[in-house]
Amino acid sequence: MAKLLYSMGEVTEMFDVNASLIRYWESKFDCIRPHKNKKGNRMFTPSDVENLKLIYHLVKEKGMTLEGANQAMKRRGKSVKRDVSILERLQNIRAMLVEVRESLGENAEYEAPIEAVSELIADVEKEAKAHVVAV
């Protein structure tokens, strides 16, 4: 079951960034509007977290400026969300394949499957890189 609200600490942990960066992005992007509890602590909705994922992808991974990311989100909001979702799935597939390859170890009996998994990893990486360039 998904959470309804995430604390600032949980959000900063998800993205491995400082709280000050999240607060700064909050001031620059209209789509991020966390609720505040009685103490004034920010509580982020799943929608806020999804928007932060998009911002993180555009700014940190693609190297866009905040203004460019803001314009991209306004222009192509749904397509950017879809693209980030596809990229996340490809990264998860890659992680699973790496785990399978490592679990097979260096046993000669598994040499062919290890090579097959390594080829799949390369294909997934190639697809992910092509997708990032296309986004």
C-alpha atoms as one frame of an Amber mdcrd trajectory, in Angstrom:
protein
   0.000   0.000   0.000   1.394   3.382  -1.023   1.883   6.087   1.545  -0.357
   9.131   1.490   2.270  11.598   2.703   6.060  11.597   2.840   8.162  13.641
   5.252  10.991  15.885   4.107  13.471  13.345   5.476  11.961  10.539   3.428
  11.976  12.659   0.279  15.584  13.773   0.710  16.557  10.145   1.276  14.757
   9.054  -1.904  16.745  11.482  -4.028  19.915  11.615  -1.929  19.832  15.424
  -1.827  19.729  18.057   0.909  16.446  19.400   2.240  17.537  22.868   1.125
  17.519  21.704  -2.506  13.981  20.334  -2.170  12.845  23.614  -0.570  14.541
  25.553  -3.378  12.835  23.455  -6.050   9.560  23.981  -4.213  10.028  27.743
  -4.615  10.843  27.422  -8.336   8.245  24.890  -9.492   4.515  25.496  -9.124
   3.771  21.782  -9.329   5.382  21.082  -5.948   3.063  22.133  -3.135   3.617
  20.041  -0.015   1.135  20.199   2.823   2.397  21.511   6.129   1.421  19.939
   9.423   0.746  21.859  12.643   4.475  22.095  13.339   5.083  23.505   9.855
   6.865  20.387   8.584   6.441  19.738   4.882   4.514  16.604   3.973   4.742
  15.578   0.324   1.991  13.776  -1.574   2.771  10.968  -4.040   2.054  13.522
  -6.783   4.694  15.861  -5.326   7.171  12.970  -5.235   6.442  12.121  -8.890
   7.014  15.752  -9.855  10.262  15.770  -7.885  11.342  12.639  -9.803  10.747
  14.500 -13.049  12.610  17.569 -11.853  15.489  15.433 -10.586  15.701  13.634
 -13.928  15.636  16.828 -15.965  18.013  18.824 -13.774  20.420  16.274 -12.318
  20.474  13.560 -14.977  19.892  15.555 -18.169  21.657  18.702 -16.983  18.851
  21.157 -17.711  18.592  24.506 -16.014  15.695  25.029 -13.629  14.043  27.337
 -16.146  14.478  24.769 -18.914  13.114  21.984 -16.721  10.136  24.144 -15.757
   9.367  24.867 -19.416   9.786  21.211 -20.381   7.381  20.133 -17.662   4.798
  22.680 -18.757   5.220  21.861 -22.454   5.468  18.106 -22.310   4.298  17.133
 -18.841   2.713  13.797 -19.724   5.393  12.716 -22.178   8.169  13.587 -19.725
   6.425  11.540 -17.007   6.087   8.605 -19.405   9.730   8.891 -20.461  10.952
   8.924 -16.864   8.724   5.946 -16.086  10.192   3.983 -19.005  13.720   4.899
 -17.962  13.038   3.767 -14.378  11.722   0.435 -15.630  14.794  -0.069 -17.821
  17.059   0.714 -14.853  15.155  -1.811 -12.709  15.470  -4.472 -15.420  19.189
  -3.792 -15.666  19.599  -4.091 -11.887  17.752  -7.418 -11.880  19.877  -8.748
 -14.741  23.090  -7.719 -12.979  21.854  -9.520  -9.871  21.130 -12.684 -11.902
  24.563 -12.533 -13.518  26.260 -12.154 -10.131  24.233 -14.971  -8.588  25.364
 -17.314 -11.357  28.950 -16.636 -10.338  31.950 -17.865 -12.241  30.893 -21.491
 -12.491  31.872 -22.898 -15.911  28.539 -24.711 -16.055  26.774 -21.339 -16.228
  29.107 -19.703 -18.748  26.525 -19.549 -21.576  23.725 -18.137 -19.379  26.144
 -15.574 -17.920  27.079 -14.444 -21.424  23.392 -14.260 -22.380  22.592 -12.175
 -19.307  25.575  -9.913 -20.033  24.271  -9.384 -23.568  20.813  -8.548 -22.186
  22.383  -6.021 -19.805  24.221  -4.402 -22.711  20.994  -4.266 -24.732  19.083
  -2.685 -21.852  21.875  -0.128 -21.297  21.863   0.700 -25.011  18.073   1.131
 -24.999  18.199   3.298 -21.873  20.913   5.530 -23.341  18.992   5.874 -26.604
  15.855   6.729 -24.648  17.628   9.370 -22.551  19.007  11.004 -25.678  15.538
  10.977 -27.255  13.812  12.509 -24.205
